[in-house]
Amino acid sequence: MQARIIKMLKSANSFLSGKEMGTNLGLSEEKIQDHIHGLEKLGYEIIQIPEGYRLMNTPDVLYPWEFAARESCIHYYDEVDSTMNIARIKARDKCPHFTVIIADRQKKGRGRLKRTWVSKTGGLYFTVVLRPDTTVSRAHLFNFGASLSLAKMLRRHYRLDARVKWPNDVYVGDKKISGLLSEMETENDHLAFVNIGIGINVNNNPTTEEPNATSLKILLGKAVPRKTVLLFFLDEFETMLDTHCSNAGDIIAQWKQFTMTIGKNVRIVTGRETAEGKAIDVDETGALILEAEDGSLKKIIYGDCFVI
Ligand code: BTN
């Protein structure tokens, strides 16, 4: 009901009487007043005069009704352990393709290689459930497509020199702004689902825990609505999936145009193993091709990449 009231207030763009809203929604004026108080508690700024109510300000919230046409695919939580856990449950319950699980905060945000992803208020933490009709051998394309879409979105809408770092980080300059984590389940050699979890530093300050990180707020010098960042990303990612996912080469080729990894001397850390060399390519499977000092080539499938 709160969603419907907010929608009415937004589209009225002026004062709306409790009586009119009540008639439209089949509620008493007292009930409308209760819902208005509930919305104020959620952070909406609503003024009331004898003629009625008017919405003055919408806070930086991520409730489903804030996402217009995407509303039915959005699931919002104030706090969760990890959006990856909720996404897995929903995916196993056969939620639709492109369902998005968002949390304002995560208590046990997960990073790649078993790291923690500190997830305080102000950042954007979400997991997108994908159900592509394709084989396991193409799963990596969704990670590459997601990091590429994010970099393109930051370039297009925020004019930032965003780049992708192998395997799936997004950087601006030499600072990390976003990390991606994916999980999948398979049925024979078919993908049942691929869940792409994304953390974007938006209005949080990640530098206390991670000096090598940055946020949109730091880069732009002002806070940015997380809802807008998410909408821009979902639009970009959906278009990418619709237009390029039938052609694996396309996504990797585009990803390479925006990477900061190829051509650099790097150290790859994979658990206890380390490899060093010049990153010379990323192949169609998403593997990084390293050239060692003696000219030999090594294919790296996963790991943490450090420019040296
Ligand atoms: C990394 O760079 O190590 C990947 C970080 C991924 C963080 C996101 S935040 C939303 C989703 N939920 C999680 O627990 N992790 C991912």
Short mmCIF file of C-alpha atoms and ligand atoms in Angstrom, two decimals:
data_model
loop_
_atom_site.label_atom_id
_atom_site.label_comp_id
_atom_site.label_asym_id
_atom_site.label_seq_id
_atom_site.Cartn_x
_atom_site.Cartn_y
_atom_site.Cartn_z
CA MET A 1 0.00 0.00 0.00
CA GLN A 2 2.88 2.35 0.79
CA ALA A 3 4.12 1.78 -2.74
CA ARG A 4 0.78 2.90 -4.18
CA ILE A 5 0.67 5.98 -1.96
CA ILE A 6 4.18 6.99 -2.97
CA LYS A 7 3.27 6.52 -6.63
CA MET A 8 0.19 8.72 -6.23
CA LEU A 9 2.14 11.44 -4.44
CA LYS A 10 4.89 11.35 -7.07
CA SER A 11 2.53 11.61 -9.99
CA ALA A 12 0.40 14.33 -8.35
CA ASN A 13 3.42 16.59 -7.93
CA SER A 14 1.24 18.84 -5.73
CA PHE A 15 -1.04 18.44 -2.73
CA LEU A 16 -3.34 15.43 -2.64
CA SER A 17 -6.07 15.18 -0.06
CA GLY A 18 -6.33 12.22 2.27
CA LYS A 19 -9.93 11.86 1.16
CA GLU A 20 -9.02 11.58 -2.53
CA MET A 21 -6.26 9.07 -1.84
CA GLY A 22 -8.57 7.11 0.45
CA THR A 23 -11.30 6.95 -2.19
CA ASN A 24 -8.82 5.75 -4.81
CA LEU A 25 -7.33 3.13 -2.57
CA GLY A 26 -10.45 2.08 -0.68
CA LEU A 27 -9.04 3.26 2.66
CA SER A 28 -10.20 5.62 5.40
CA GLU A 29 -8.44 8.98 5.83
CA GLU A 30 -7.09 7.69 9.15
CA LYS A 31 -5.50 4.70 7.43
CA ILE A 32 -3.95 7.01 4.82
CA GLN A 33 -2.51 9.10 7.66
CA ASP A 34 -1.00 5.94 9.23
CA HIS A 35 0.64 4.99 5.93
CA ILE A 36 1.99 8.53 5.52
CA HIS A 37 3.61 8.24 8.95
CA GLY A 38 5.07 4.88 7.92
CA LEU A 39 6.55 6.47 4.79
CA GLU A 40 8.03 9.30 6.86
CA LYS A 41 9.73 6.67 9.02
CA LEU A 42 11.26 5.21 5.84
CA GLY A 43 12.78 8.64 5.16
CA TYR A 44 10.28 10.19 2.72
CA GLU A 45 9.74 13.90 3.39
CA ILE A 46 6.02 14.59 3.17
CA ILE A 47 4.37 17.83 4.23
CA GLN A 48 0.78 18.07 5.32
CA ILE A 49 -1.50 21.11 5.17
CA PRO A 50 -5.31 21.15 5.51
CA GLU A 51 -5.65 20.57 1.72
CA GLY A 52 -3.63 17.37 1.87
CA TYR A 53 -0.17 15.82 1.51
CA ARG A 54 2.74 16.60 -0.77
CA LEU A 55 5.95 14.62 -1.31
CA MET A 56 8.88 17.01 -0.94
CA ASN A 57 11.86 14.71 -1.01
CA THR A 58 12.65 11.09 -1.76
CA PRO A 59 15.58 9.70 0.23
CA ASP A 60 18.35 7.53 -1.25
CA VAL A 61 16.35 4.34 -0.82
CA LEU A 62 16.21 1.16 -2.90
CA TYR A 63 12.65 -0.03 -2.32
CA PRO A 64 11.19 -1.94 -5.27
CA TRP A 65 8.56 0.71 -6.06
CA GLU A 66 11.39 3.17 -6.77
CA PHE A 67 12.36 1.12 -9.84
CA ALA A 68 9.27 1.71 -12.00
CA ALA A 69 9.03 -0.97 -14.71
CA ARG A 70 11.57 -3.18 -12.90
CA GLU A 71 9.59 -3.19 -9.65
CA SER A 72 8.38 -6.79 -9.86
CA CYS A 73 11.95 -8.12 -10.29
CA ILE A 74 13.45 -6.23 -7.35
CA HIS A 75 13.74 -7.67 -3.83
CA TYR A 76 14.98 -5.26 -1.19
CA TYR A 77 16.32 -6.00 2.31
CA ASP A 78 17.63 -3.55 4.92
CA GLU A 79 20.24 -6.02 6.12
CA VAL A 80 21.23 -9.54 5.07
CA ASP A 81 24.24 -11.77 5.55
CA SER A 82 24.93 -11.71 1.84
CA THR A 83 22.73 -11.03 -1.17
CA MET A 84 24.41 -14.09 -2.73
CA ASN A 85 22.68 -16.37 -0.20
CA ILE A 86 19.22 -14.92 -0.86
CA ALA A 87 19.81 -15.00 -4.61
CA ARG A 88 20.77 -18.68 -4.45
CA ILE A 89 17.57 -19.55 -2.57
CA LYS A 90 15.44 -17.55 -5.01
CA ALA A 91 17.21 -19.00 -8.03
CA ARG A 92 16.65 -22.54 -6.75
CA ASP A 93 13.00 -21.58 -6.25
CA LYS A 94 12.95 -20.69 -9.96
CA CYS A 95 12.66 -16.90 -9.67
CA PRO A 96 12.56 -15.18 -13.09
CA HIS A 97 15.60 -14.25 -15.15
CA PHE A 98 17.01 -10.83 -14.14
CA THR A 99 15.65 -10.92 -10.58
CA VAL A 100 17.68 -8.48 -8.48
CA ILE A 101 18.37 -8.90 -4.75
CA ILE A 102 19.45 -5.66 -3.07
CA ALA A 103 20.56 -4.99 0.49
CA ASP A 104 21.25 -1.69 2.17
CA ARG A 105 23.90 -3.46 4.29
CA GLN A 106 25.46 -6.92 4.45
CA LYS A 107 26.71 -8.52 7.66
CA LYS A 108 28.81 -11.10 5.83
CA GLY A 109 29.41 -9.59 2.42
CA ARG A 110 31.55 -11.99 0.39
CA GLY A 111 34.42 -11.14 -1.91
CA ARG A 112 36.32 -13.32 -4.34
CA LEU A 113 38.77 -15.94 -3.05
CA LYS A 114 36.95 -16.14 0.32
CA ARG A 115 37.58 -12.51 1.22
CA THR A 116 35.12 -10.31 3.10
CA TRP A 117 33.38 -7.46 1.31
CA VAL A 118 32.75 -4.75 3.88
CA SER A 119 29.19 -3.60 3.16
CA LYS A 120 28.20 -0.51 5.10
CA THR A 121 25.32 1.86 4.36
CA GLY A 122 25.98 4.10 1.38
CA GLY A 123 27.39 1.40 -0.90
CA LEU A 124 25.38 -0.55 -3.44
CA TYR A 125 25.20 -4.31 -2.85
CA PHE A 126 23.16 -6.52 -5.13
CA THR A 127 23.01 -9.85 -6.93
CA VAL A 128 21.38 -10.39 -10.32
CA VAL A 129 19.97 -13.84 -11.04
CA LEU A 130 20.46 -14.84 -14.67
CA ARG A 131 18.90 -17.85 -16.36
CA PRO A 132 20.57 -17.94 -19.73
CA ASP A 133 19.63 -20.76 -22.04
CA THR A 134 23.21 -21.82 -22.64
CA THR A 135 25.99 -24.19 -21.71
CA VAL A 136 28.43 -24.11 -18.80
CA SER A 137 31.30 -23.32 -21.17
CA ARG A 138 29.81 -19.85 -21.67
CA ALA A 139 29.31 -18.99 -17.99
CA HIS A 140 32.34 -16.67 -17.85
CA LEU A 141 30.71 -14.38 -20.42
CA PHE A 142 28.21 -13.18 -17.85
CA ASN A 143 30.95 -12.04 -15.48
CA PHE A 144 32.87 -10.34 -18.25
CA GLY A 145 29.65 -8.83 -19.58
CA ALA A 146 28.74 -7.49 -16.14
CA SER A 147 32.09 -5.83 -15.40
CA LEU A 148 32.18 -4.43 -18.94
CA SER A 149 28.64 -3.04 -18.59
CA LEU A 150 29.55 -1.42 -15.31
CA ALA A 151 32.65 0.24 -16.74
CA LYS A 152 30.70 1.44 -19.79
CA MET A 153 27.91 2.77 -17.59
CA LEU A 154 30.35 4.73 -15.39
CA ARG A 155 31.99 6.19 -18.49
CA ARG A 156 28.68 7.08 -20.18
CA HIS A 157 26.76 8.53 -17.24
CA TYR A 158 29.46 9.80 -14.88
CA ARG A 159 32.23 10.64 -17.38
CA LEU A 160 34.76 8.56 -15.45
CA ASP A 161 37.73 6.79 -17.00
CA ALA A 162 36.49 3.42 -15.73
CA ARG A 163 38.38 0.28 -16.76
CA VAL A 164 38.09 -3.41 -16.17
CA LYS A 165 40.83 -5.34 -14.44
CA TRP A 166 41.14 -9.07 -14.96
CA PRO A 167 39.22 -11.00 -13.94
CA ASN A 168 36.25 -8.81 -13.02
CA ASP A 169 37.11 -5.70 -11.03
CA VAL A 170 36.26 -2.19 -12.11
CA TYR A 171 38.79 0.55 -11.50
CA VAL A 172 38.94 4.28 -11.98
CA GLY A 173 42.58 5.30 -12.26
CA ASP A 174 44.49 3.04 -9.90
CA LYS A 175 41.60 2.67 -7.41
CA LYS A 176 39.00 -0.06 -7.23
CA ILE A 177 35.41 1.14 -7.36
CA SER A 178 33.61 -2.17 -7.76
CA GLY A 179 34.07 -5.91 -7.39
CA LEU A 180 32.09 -8.80 -8.84
CA LEU A 181 31.52 -12.28 -7.59
CA SER A 182 29.60 -15.01 -9.36
CA GLU A 183 28.03 -18.34 -8.48
CA MET A 184 26.32 -20.80 -10.72
CA GLU A 185 24.50 -24.10 -10.70
CA THR A 186 24.27 -26.49 -13.57
CA GLU A 187 21.96 -29.16 -14.93
CA ASN A 188 24.11 -31.58 -16.91
CA ASP A 189 26.19 -29.25 -19.08
CA HIS A 190 23.48 -26.57 -19.10
CA LEU A 191 23.42 -23.49 -16.86
CA ALA A 192 20.54 -23.62 -14.36
CA PHE A 193 21.45 -20.10 -13.20
CA VAL A 194 24.35 -17.71 -12.86
CA ASN A 195 24.19 -15.21 -10.02
CA ILE A 196 26.29 -12.10 -10.43
CA GLY A 197 26.97 -10.26 -7.16
CA ILE A 198 28.19 -6.70 -7.43
CA GLY A 199 29.42 -4.28 -4.83
CA ILE A 200 29.80 -0.67 -5.98
CA ASN A 201 31.30 1.99 -3.75
CA VAL A 202 28.81 4.80 -4.22
CA ASN A 203 28.34 7.07 -1.19
CA ASN A 204 30.36 4.98 1.28
CA ASN A 205 33.98 5.65 2.08
CA PRO A 206 35.84 2.36 1.55
CA THR A 207 39.33 3.79 2.12
CA THR A 208 39.51 2.96 5.85
CA GLU A 209 39.40 -0.78 5.16
CA GLU A 210 40.90 -0.64 1.68
CA PRO A 211 43.27 2.27 0.92
CA ASN A 212 43.39 1.17 -2.70
CA ALA A 213 39.65 1.76 -3.19
CA THR A 214 37.52 4.72 -4.15
CA SER A 215 33.83 5.62 -4.42
CA LEU A 216 31.64 7.63 -6.74
CA LYS A 217 31.20 10.21 -4.01
CA ILE A 218 34.96 10.64 -3.62
CA LEU A 219 35.48 10.85 -7.38
CA LEU A 220 32.58 13.22 -8.13
CA GLY A 221 32.79 15.28 -4.94
CA LYS A 222 29.10 14.78 -4.20
CA ALA A 223 26.68 12.04 -3.20
CA VAL A 224 24.90 10.19 -6.01
CA PRO A 225 21.53 8.40 -5.68
CA ARG A 226 22.25 4.65 -5.54
CA LYS A 227 18.91 3.96 -7.23
CA THR A 228 20.03 5.84 -10.33
CA VAL A 229 23.38 4.03 -10.40
CA LEU A 230 21.60 0.69 -10.20
CA LEU A 231 19.05 1.58 -12.87
CA PHE A 232 21.78 2.77 -15.24
CA PHE A 233 23.69 -0.46 -14.66
CA LEU A 234 20.70 -2.77 -15.11
CA ASP A 235 19.77 -1.04 -18.38
CA GLU A 236 23.34 -1.29 -19.69
CA PHE A 237 23.73 -4.93 -18.62
CA GLU A 238 20.39 -6.00 -20.05
CA THR A 239 21.19 -4.41 -23.39
CA MET A 240 24.59 -6.09 -23.37
CA LEU A 241 23.02 -9.49 -22.73
CA ASP A 242 20.37 -8.97 -25.40
CA THR A 243 22.77 -7.81 -28.06
CA HIS A 244 26.04 -9.63 -27.47
CA CYS A 245 25.55 -12.83 -25.55
CA SER A 246 24.98 -14.88 -28.63
CA ASN A 247 28.51 -13.99 -29.66
CA ALA A 248 31.14 -14.85 -27.06
CA GLY A 249 33.92 -13.19 -29.03
CA ASP A 250 32.06 -9.89 -28.99
CA ILE A 251 32.00 -9.54 -25.22
CA ILE A 252 35.63 -10.48 -24.72
CA ALA A 253 36.70 -8.23 -27.61
CA GLN A 254 34.83 -5.28 -26.11
CA TRP A 255 36.12 -6.10 -22.63
CA LYS A 256 39.66 -5.94 -23.98
CA GLN A 257 39.06 -2.41 -25.29
CA PHE A 258 38.39 -1.24 -21.75
CA THR A 259 40.91 -3.27 -19.79
CA MET A 260 43.81 -1.94 -17.77
CA THR A 261 45.43 -5.40 -17.51
CA ILE A 262 46.70 -6.29 -20.98
CA GLY A 263 50.21 -5.03 -21.66
CA LYS A 264 51.08 -4.76 -17.94
CA ASN A 265 53.56 -6.78 -15.94
CA VAL A 266 51.48 -8.57 -13.36
CA ARG A 267 51.63 -10.99 -10.48
CA ILE A 268 48.75 -13.45 -10.23
CA VAL A 269 48.08 -14.94 -6.84
CA THR A 270 45.98 -18.09 -6.76
CA GLY A 271 45.72 -19.49 -3.26
CA ARG A 272 49.30 -20.48 -2.47
CA GLU A 273 50.58 -20.21 -6.03
CA THR A 274 52.00 -17.13 -7.70
CA ALA A 275 52.76 -16.47 -11.34
CA GLU A 276 54.48 -13.44 -12.82
CA GLY A 277 54.81 -12.14 -16.33
CA LYS A 278 53.44 -9.77 -18.93
CA ALA A 279 49.67 -10.01 -19.46
CA ILE A 280 49.44 -10.30 -23.22
CA ASP A 281 45.87 -11.40 -23.86
CA VAL A 282 42.56 -12.71 -22.55
CA ASP A 283 41.30 -15.62 -24.63
CA GLU A 284 37.71 -16.54 -25.54
CA THR A 285 37.36 -18.58 -22.37
CA GLY A 286 38.26 -15.57 -20.22
CA ALA A 287 41.68 -16.95 -19.28
CA LEU A 288 44.57 -14.51 -18.92
CA ILE A 289 47.60 -15.30 -21.07
CA LEU A 290 50.86 -14.51 -19.29
CA GLU A 291 54.21 -14.31 -21.01
CA ALA A 292 57.06 -15.22 -18.68
CA GLU A 293 60.55 -13.69 -18.97
CA ASP A 294 61.77 -16.71 -20.91
CA GLY A 295 59.01 -16.16 -23.48
CA SER A 296 56.90 -19.14 -22.40
CA LEU A 297 53.13 -18.66 -22.25
CA LYS A 298 50.90 -19.59 -19.34
CA LYS A 299 47.13 -19.67 -19.23
CA ILE A 300 45.64 -18.44 -15.93
CA ILE A 301 42.04 -19.31 -15.21
CA TYR A 302 41.50 -17.56 -11.89
CA GLY A 303 43.37 -15.57 -9.30
CA ASP A 304 44.07 -12.10 -7.99
CA CYS A 305 45.90 -9.82 -10.34
CA PHE A 306 48.41 -7.21 -9.13
CA VAL A 307 50.19 -4.84 -11.47
CA ILE A 308 53.93 -4.85 -10.64
C1 BTN B 1 35.50 -8.92 -4.95
O1 BTN B 1 36.00 -7.92 -5.51
O2 BTN B 1 36.19 -9.64 -4.23
C2 BTN B 1 34.05 -9.24 -5.21
C3 BTN B 1 33.14 -8.47 -4.29
C4 BTN B 1 31.68 -8.78 -4.51
C5 BTN B 1 30.79 -8.07 -3.50
C6 BTN B 1 29.33 -8.21 -3.82
S1 BTN B 1 28.33 -7.14 -2.83
C7 BTN B 1 26.89 -7.94 -3.39
C8 BTN B 1 27.21 -9.42 -3.43
N1 BTN B 1 27.00 -10.01 -2.14
C9 BTN B 1 28.13 -10.45 -1.59
O3 BTN B 1 28.22 -11.01 -0.48
N2 BTN B 1 29.15 -10.23 -2.42
C10 BTN B 1 28.73 -9.59 -3.64
#
